[in-house]
């Protein structure tokens, strides 16, 4: 652990938790008043501290508070916020040119990002990539590509899945509130089958859950009607659900045996988050298509679909695109981010974070019976909270812990269909002492909430 304990990661921000006002402080509160007057109420804010700088493992707010960042802006700033490699690439690019539209007059950064994606994603077959602006847009395009290739229409997703907020991806997303309520009608030809959720599957193993899902596909949809099966290897917004061993592989094998395009949505789990470049690798699954976003570009908006050349090339020229997809500045950020991951053994860092957190969380579970489950891999770890002695989700406790952590300078996130999962997504540049301090604050939060 010492290898990471004394690293500096080239941020000049002091790596400390330090509160100089209450949270949120007066400047943030004033900005939040303006937010209420200027920004749609539909755009919620979890913790209204207005951030002015960030790096390493901290966020600095407008009042000068320094908070520990245990969320990475929802798994985005994996390489650290304002990572120097990203900043340098962006600054150079933005001074050279900001935009041409790749579909009009191209530039090399786009091609280089696609080359990197083709090289780093699972499988050594020939691949192609296409770039977009957001995760939802990548998932939508994966569906377009799979339909064009298979000439089939049905899309299969799983319970607790999350794929975005656009119309098609709302249909693909499981949870109603807040994502879908009042926004229908949703896109047709989307079918949901069981996932593997070991904590709640009453002892059923991964392969058994896959068999239930497969039977549903065969009997209710018909395998020959299915264009794509889309699954997150570890479900993010659904509650950091790690499927039972064998589930993900069985679903991939079924898809590939039936001419169905198997799409791994690695938007949250990809790019070294779980201790592998892509979480699919854990079960040696080689997806036909893989969607990426978030961690790919150190905070700049970029997303991609990468996959088998014959599938990706089956779309007519001009069928994929968009004004900003693969913007040169976002591509420069991605190249900086990927270089940092390769040069700094990002996967080892994610594994170190897991090795530090797991025993601490297990020790807490001994003392706090509300911790029903601890799960995740690498720097994608969560605890599921229940009413002690039952399986009943305790969303109130998750909210109370979150509130305590926020008030004490640790930016934490909850997740899950039942809102009862407390998740950790630290940047891989998180200094070990800060990570330990954040866990100490969580421990105190449990003391307070369960006393
Ligand atoms: N697929 C697996 O995790 C985004 C959503 C936050 P976009 N997850 C965070 C929120 O409340 O909007 C996500 C994901 C997976 C797709 C997406 C969508 O990515 O970049 O938010 O569109």
XYZ file of C-alpha atoms and ligand atoms in Angstrom:
473
model
C 0.000 0.000 0.000
C 2.966 2.319 0.490
C 3.436 2.552 -3.262
C 0.250 4.547 -3.427
C 0.426 6.176 -0.002
C 3.084 8.701 -0.904
C 2.213 9.317 -4.543
C 1.622 12.896 -5.511
C -0.156 12.512 -8.846
C 0.865 15.978 -9.824
C -1.973 17.891 -8.273
C -0.935 20.888 -6.213
C -4.107 20.723 -4.141
C -3.400 19.759 -0.530
C -4.739 16.245 -0.082
C -6.711 16.892 3.076
C -10.277 16.936 4.327
C -10.756 20.398 5.750
C -14.026 22.164 6.467
C -13.925 25.905 7.043
C -17.696 26.507 6.937
C -20.776 24.395 7.415
C -21.725 22.298 4.356
C -22.925 23.873 2.146
C -21.276 27.164 3.069
C -22.629 30.674 2.395
C -21.142 31.034 -1.094
C -22.512 27.683 -2.201
C -25.889 28.521 -0.685
C -25.995 31.788 -2.617
C -25.146 29.965 -5.841
C -27.803 27.381 -5.100
C -30.365 30.195 -4.790
C -29.360 31.346 -8.264
C -29.558 27.757 -9.504
C -33.158 27.539 -8.355
C -33.969 30.713 -10.317
C -32.052 29.776 -13.462
C -31.948 25.998 -13.876
C -34.876 23.687 -14.545
C -36.166 22.051 -11.399
C -35.976 18.794 -13.355
C -32.194 18.881 -13.017
C -31.595 17.784 -9.448
C -28.494 18.346 -7.342
C -27.441 15.820 -4.712
C -25.066 17.969 -2.681
C -25.188 21.709 -3.443
C -21.577 22.583 -2.796
C -20.309 24.539 -5.789
C -16.949 23.135 -6.816
C -14.149 25.410 -7.991
C -11.165 23.045 -8.178
C -10.520 19.336 -7.881
C -7.660 16.851 -8.113
C -6.073 13.820 -6.492
C -8.780 12.782 -4.057
C -10.345 16.135 -3.169
C -12.964 18.640 -4.324
C -12.577 22.299 -3.287
C -15.776 24.304 -3.008
C -16.560 27.998 -3.362
C -16.233 28.488 0.393
C -12.773 26.950 0.533
C -13.860 23.602 1.970
C -11.815 20.600 0.880
C -13.931 17.458 0.614
C -12.925 13.852 -0.086
C -14.270 12.724 -3.457
C -15.695 9.209 -3.210
C -17.783 9.531 -6.362
C -15.542 10.726 -9.230
C -18.558 12.538 -10.692
C -20.227 9.091 -11.069
C -17.215 7.077 -12.208
C -15.857 9.654 -14.640
C -12.653 11.133 -13.224
C -10.990 7.754 -12.853
C -7.570 9.261 -13.652
C -8.165 12.060 -11.141
C -9.862 15.365 -11.719
C -7.958 17.795 -13.951
C -5.346 15.087 -14.470
C -2.223 16.825 -15.846
C -2.030 14.482 -18.879
C -5.619 15.325 -19.731
C -5.148 19.044 -19.127
C -2.032 19.211 -21.310
C -3.729 17.371 -24.182
C -6.837 19.524 -23.965
C -4.923 22.800 -23.758
C -2.832 21.995 -26.802
C -5.820 20.807 -28.805
C -8.069 23.695 -27.916
C -5.366 26.107 -29.051
C -4.935 24.254 -32.362
C -8.553 23.689 -33.333
C -11.749 23.197 -31.389
C -14.002 21.574 -33.978
C -14.289 20.697 -37.625
C -16.910 17.915 -37.463
C -15.251 14.573 -38.140
C -17.876 13.777 -40.795
C -16.880 16.900 -42.757
C -13.098 17.287 -42.439
C -11.514 14.720 -40.109
C -8.557 14.939 -37.712
C -6.215 12.288 -36.323
C -7.318 12.323 -32.666
C -10.576 10.581 -33.512
C -8.725 7.803 -35.339
C -6.203 7.434 -32.505
C -8.961 7.042 -29.902
C -10.612 4.366 -32.064
C -7.259 2.584 -32.448
C -6.790 2.637 -28.678
C -10.314 1.305 -28.081
C -9.832 -1.463 -30.634
C -6.560 -2.438 -28.960
C -7.726 -2.273 -25.326
C -11.188 -3.856 -25.471
C -11.477 -7.642 -25.004
C -10.694 -9.966 -27.919
C -7.996 -9.868 -30.591
C -10.356 -10.026 -33.577
C -10.572 -7.158 -36.034
C -12.511 -4.250 -34.539
C -13.895 -0.851 -35.427
C -15.122 1.999 -33.225
C -17.405 5.019 -33.566
C -17.442 7.989 -31.195
C -20.353 9.840 -29.616
C -21.042 12.381 -26.869
C -22.734 10.537 -24.034
C -23.256 7.076 -22.717
C -26.914 7.059 -23.715
C -25.976 8.009 -27.256
C -23.461 5.164 -27.409
C -26.067 2.651 -26.248
C -28.597 3.955 -28.800
C -26.027 3.543 -31.533
C -25.164 0.031 -30.386
C -28.843 -0.804 -30.888
C -28.865 0.823 -34.331
C -25.790 -1.144 -35.351
C -27.081 -4.455 -33.973
C -30.402 -4.006 -35.781
C -28.717 -3.082 -39.045
C -26.408 -6.110 -38.823
C -28.973 -8.732 -37.757
C -31.987 -7.261 -39.564
C -33.898 -8.109 -36.372
C -35.742 -5.749 -34.042
C -36.029 -7.052 -30.485
C -33.644 -5.807 -27.821
C -33.232 -7.708 -24.562
C -32.153 -6.006 -21.350
C -32.189 -7.178 -17.746
C -33.791 -6.253 -14.461
C -32.049 -3.427 -12.593
C -30.293 -2.375 -15.810
C -29.463 1.270 -16.491
C -28.616 2.563 -19.943
C -29.541 6.267 -20.082
C -32.239 8.918 -20.228
C -33.016 9.353 -23.949
C -36.228 7.826 -25.225
C -34.780 4.502 -26.361
C -32.441 4.201 -23.386
C -35.267 5.042 -20.954
C -37.026 2.020 -22.415
C -33.862 -0.012 -21.799
C -33.533 1.286 -18.222
C -35.378 -0.641 -15.510
C -36.081 1.849 -12.758
C -39.120 4.112 -13.018
C -38.376 6.956 -10.564
C -36.701 9.274 -11.344
C -35.746 8.177 -14.852
C -39.009 7.295 -16.602
C -41.964 8.582 -14.606
C -44.268 10.688 -16.830
C -41.895 10.511 -19.848
C -43.552 7.744 -21.869
C -44.502 6.358 -24.283
C -41.283 4.427 -24.598
C -39.651 2.799 -27.608
C -41.098 -0.579 -28.603
C -39.427 -3.980 -29.015
C -37.572 -3.802 -25.703
C -37.847 -6.876 -23.446
C -36.613 -7.278 -19.870
C -35.477 -10.608 -18.439
C -34.060 -11.585 -15.034
C -30.571 -10.583 -14.011
C -28.411 -12.376 -11.466
C -28.538 -10.576 -8.114
C -26.889 -13.045 -5.716
C -27.974 -11.195 -2.563
C -31.649 -11.399 -3.546
C -31.910 -14.526 -5.697
C -32.721 -16.866 -2.783
C -29.731 -19.077 -3.376
C -30.063 -19.378 -7.144
C -26.640 -19.300 -8.786
C -25.501 -17.326 -11.823
C -26.008 -20.125 -14.387
C -29.478 -20.896 -12.996
C -30.520 -17.259 -13.328
C -29.134 -17.233 -16.863
C -31.214 -20.290 -17.697
C -34.366 -18.576 -16.437
C -33.537 -15.507 -18.552
C -32.748 -17.621 -21.619
C -35.971 -19.615 -21.337
C -37.879 -16.349 -21.172
C -36.146 -15.121 -24.328
C -36.832 -18.374 -26.164
C -40.446 -18.741 -25.100
C -41.657 -15.141 -25.011
C -39.637 -13.383 -27.720
C -38.029 -16.053 -29.882
C -34.256 -16.030 -30.171
C -34.366 -15.431 -33.932
C -36.168 -12.124 -33.370
C -33.509 -10.715 -31.050
C -31.015 -8.210 -32.442
C -29.113 -7.534 -29.229
C -28.777 -8.483 -25.586
C -27.418 -5.547 -23.597
C -26.010 -6.144 -20.110
C -23.743 -4.257 -17.729
C -21.072 -6.692 -16.436
C -21.504 -5.021 -13.030
C -24.755 -3.092 -12.790
C -24.123 0.505 -11.782
C -27.306 2.467 -11.136
C -29.101 -0.811 -10.380
C -27.051 -1.159 -7.191
C -23.509 -2.273 -8.039
C -24.897 -5.744 -8.585
C -22.166 -8.241 -9.381
C -23.870 -11.163 -11.122
C -23.244 -14.656 -9.815
C -20.286 -16.379 -11.484
C -21.268 -17.740 -14.862
C -24.324 -15.550 -15.502
C -22.666 -12.993 -17.751
C -20.786 -15.676 -19.672
C -23.885 -17.838 -20.140
C -25.818 -14.863 -21.518
C -22.966 -14.013 -23.891
C -22.671 -17.636 -25.052
C -26.415 -17.863 -25.649
C -26.380 -14.636 -27.665
C -23.437 -15.681 -29.767
C -24.884 -19.153 -30.425
C -28.098 -17.566 -31.696
C -26.795 -14.835 -33.969
C -27.656 -12.186 -31.367
C -25.252 -9.282 -30.924
C -24.009 -9.370 -27.324
C -23.465 -5.821 -26.071
C -21.563 -5.183 -22.850
C -22.500 -1.775 -21.466
C -19.201 -0.852 -19.801
C -20.012 2.823 -19.495
C -19.682 2.711 -15.717
C -17.541 -0.428 -15.238
C -14.989 0.187 -17.990
C -11.581 1.827 -18.163
C -9.818 0.288 -15.165
C -12.647 0.976 -12.742
C -12.899 -2.655 -11.601
C -9.217 -3.569 -11.772
C -9.473 -4.771 -15.379
C -9.521 -2.570 -18.452
C -13.081 -3.830 -18.912
C -15.176 -5.744 -16.416
C -16.164 -8.281 -19.105
C -12.625 -9.674 -18.883
C -13.328 -11.055 -15.403
C -15.395 -13.849 -16.959
C -13.333 -13.971 -20.150
C -16.296 -12.696 -22.104
C -15.533 -11.159 -25.479
C -18.564 -8.991 -26.247
C -19.546 -8.400 -29.873
C -20.016 -4.716 -29.079
C -18.938 -2.727 -26.064
C -20.207 0.702 -25.075
C -17.908 3.061 -23.199
C -18.093 6.638 -21.867
C -17.435 8.183 -18.431
C -13.874 7.120 -17.519
C -12.697 7.215 -21.134
C -11.833 10.913 -21.254
C -11.051 12.196 -17.764
C -14.203 14.302 -17.546
C -14.633 15.481 -21.126
C -17.819 14.290 -22.829
C -16.953 11.317 -25.027
C -18.503 7.909 -25.624
C -17.899 5.036 -27.991
C -19.159 1.837 -29.497
C -16.414 -0.677 -30.254
C -16.861 -4.098 -31.757
C -16.430 -6.732 -34.400
C -15.464 -5.198 -37.716
C -18.139 -7.092 -39.657
C -20.868 -5.803 -37.328
C -19.576 -2.234 -37.098
C -19.047 -2.067 -40.877
C -22.495 -3.435 -41.714
C -24.026 0.040 -41.390
C -24.332 2.121 -44.571
C -21.938 5.087 -44.868
C -23.470 8.119 -43.185
C -25.701 5.981 -40.969
C -23.710 6.813 -37.838
C -22.505 10.206 -36.699
C -23.496 13.497 -35.133
C -22.120 17.036 -35.123
C -19.933 16.695 -32.049
C -19.259 12.957 -31.801
C -15.542 12.487 -31.158
C -14.893 16.194 -30.724
C -11.137 16.851 -31.037
C -10.807 18.277 -27.519
C -12.612 15.293 -26.007
C -10.377 12.963 -28.066
C -7.240 14.706 -26.783
C -8.545 14.230 -23.252
C -9.168 10.529 -23.932
C -5.656 10.021 -25.295
C -4.194 11.695 -22.190
C -6.412 9.678 -19.931
C -5.604 6.353 -21.613
C -1.872 7.138 -21.564
C -2.073 7.850 -17.826
C -3.885 4.561 -17.225
C -1.265 2.614 -19.149
C 1.735 4.354 -17.604
C 0.459 4.292 -14.023
C -0.876 0.740 -13.861
C -4.377 1.971 -13.182
C -5.706 -1.565 -12.762
C -3.264 -2.249 -9.940
C -4.423 0.945 -8.258
C -8.055 -0.132 -8.508
C -7.136 -3.476 -6.964
C -5.255 -1.736 -4.146
C -8.353 0.314 -3.392
C -10.402 -2.895 -3.229
C -7.810 -4.542 -0.986
C -7.938 -1.610 1.398
C -11.687 -1.145 1.440
C -13.002 -4.697 1.628
C -11.568 -5.670 5.026
C -12.585 -2.321 6.493
C -16.143 -2.728 5.250
C -16.276 -6.346 6.433
C -15.175 -5.236 9.885
C -17.967 -2.652 9.853
C -20.475 -5.338 8.841
C -19.562 -7.228 12.036
C -20.614 -4.219 14.066
C -23.520 -2.914 11.981
C -26.099 -5.596 11.100
C -27.714 -3.178 8.636
C -24.913 -4.074 6.206
C -26.552 -6.962 4.374
C -24.059 -7.306 1.554
C -20.665 -5.982 0.499
C -19.809 -6.309 -3.172
C -17.975 -4.930 -6.161
C -14.542 -5.070 -7.674
C -11.622 -2.692 -7.789
C -12.684 0.888 -7.151
C -16.377 0.046 -7.727
C -17.508 -1.138 -4.298
C -20.822 -0.919 -2.469
C -22.683 -1.988 0.636
C -26.371 -2.892 0.549
C -28.342 -1.777 3.590
C -31.256 -3.710 5.070
C -33.401 -3.590 8.191
C -31.338 -5.803 10.510
C -32.314 -9.447 10.423
C -34.443 -9.013 7.264
C -33.987 -8.549 3.535
C -36.010 -5.331 3.600
C -34.124 -2.507 1.880
C -33.279 0.425 4.154
C -33.187 3.462 1.898
C -33.635 5.792 4.864
C -30.398 4.561 6.377
C -28.576 5.037 3.064
C -29.872 8.607 2.951
C -28.892 9.225 6.578
C -25.353 7.916 6.026
C -25.047 10.026 2.903
C -26.147 13.117 4.796
C -23.657 12.491 7.584
C -20.798 11.935 5.138
C -21.640 15.096 3.208
C -21.884 17.227 6.335
C -18.473 15.895 7.346
C -16.719 16.556 4.084
C -16.964 13.250 2.226
C -18.781 13.228 -1.114
C -20.550 9.885 -1.284
C -23.282 8.485 -3.533
C -26.170 6.099 -3.102
C -27.587 3.864 -5.822
C -29.864 0.914 -6.465
C -33.387 0.112 -7.524
C -34.402 0.312 -3.858
C -32.198 3.318 -3.070
C -30.531 1.340 -0.292
C -27.059 0.854 -1.728
C -24.172 3.014 -0.599
C -21.524 3.078 -3.337
C -17.873 4.054 -3.582
C -16.237 5.219 -6.800
C -13.025 6.970 -5.731
C -10.671 8.318 -8.365
C -7.650 6.038 -8.784
C -5.519 8.976 -7.640
C -7.097 8.858 -4.172
C -4.296 8.987 -1.566
C -4.523 6.056 0.850
C -4.749 8.205 4.003
C -7.744 10.047 2.548
C -9.439 6.792 1.626
C -8.940 5.590 5.182
C -10.265 8.861 6.511
C -13.387 8.589 4.346
C -14.038 5.108 5.739
C -13.598 6.495 9.242
C -16.267 9.111 8.520
C -18.564 6.370 7.233
C -17.983 4.367 10.391
C -18.948 7.411 12.439
C -22.014 7.859 10.224
C -23.119 4.325 11.142
C -22.491 5.038 14.836
C -24.676 8.117 14.645
C -27.420 6.633 12.484
C -27.795 3.322 14.270
C -27.288 4.467 17.853
N -24.958 3.023 -19.179
C -24.059 1.579 -17.445
O -23.959 3.933 -15.852
C -24.732 6.543 -16.773
C -26.324 8.181 -14.722
C -26.540 9.316 -13.837
P -24.757 9.066 -19.925
N -24.822 6.368 -15.371
C -24.968 7.564 -14.555
C -27.893 9.932 -14.063
O -28.666 9.975 -13.095
O -28.155 10.383 -15.184
C -24.792 5.299 -17.634
C -24.396 4.045 -17.121
C -24.487 2.918 -17.941
C -25.331 4.202 -19.697
C -25.261 5.362 -18.955
C -25.664 6.659 -19.595
O -24.563 7.489 -19.745
O -23.401 9.569 -20.297
O -25.259 9.588 -18.612
O -25.754 9.250 -21.019
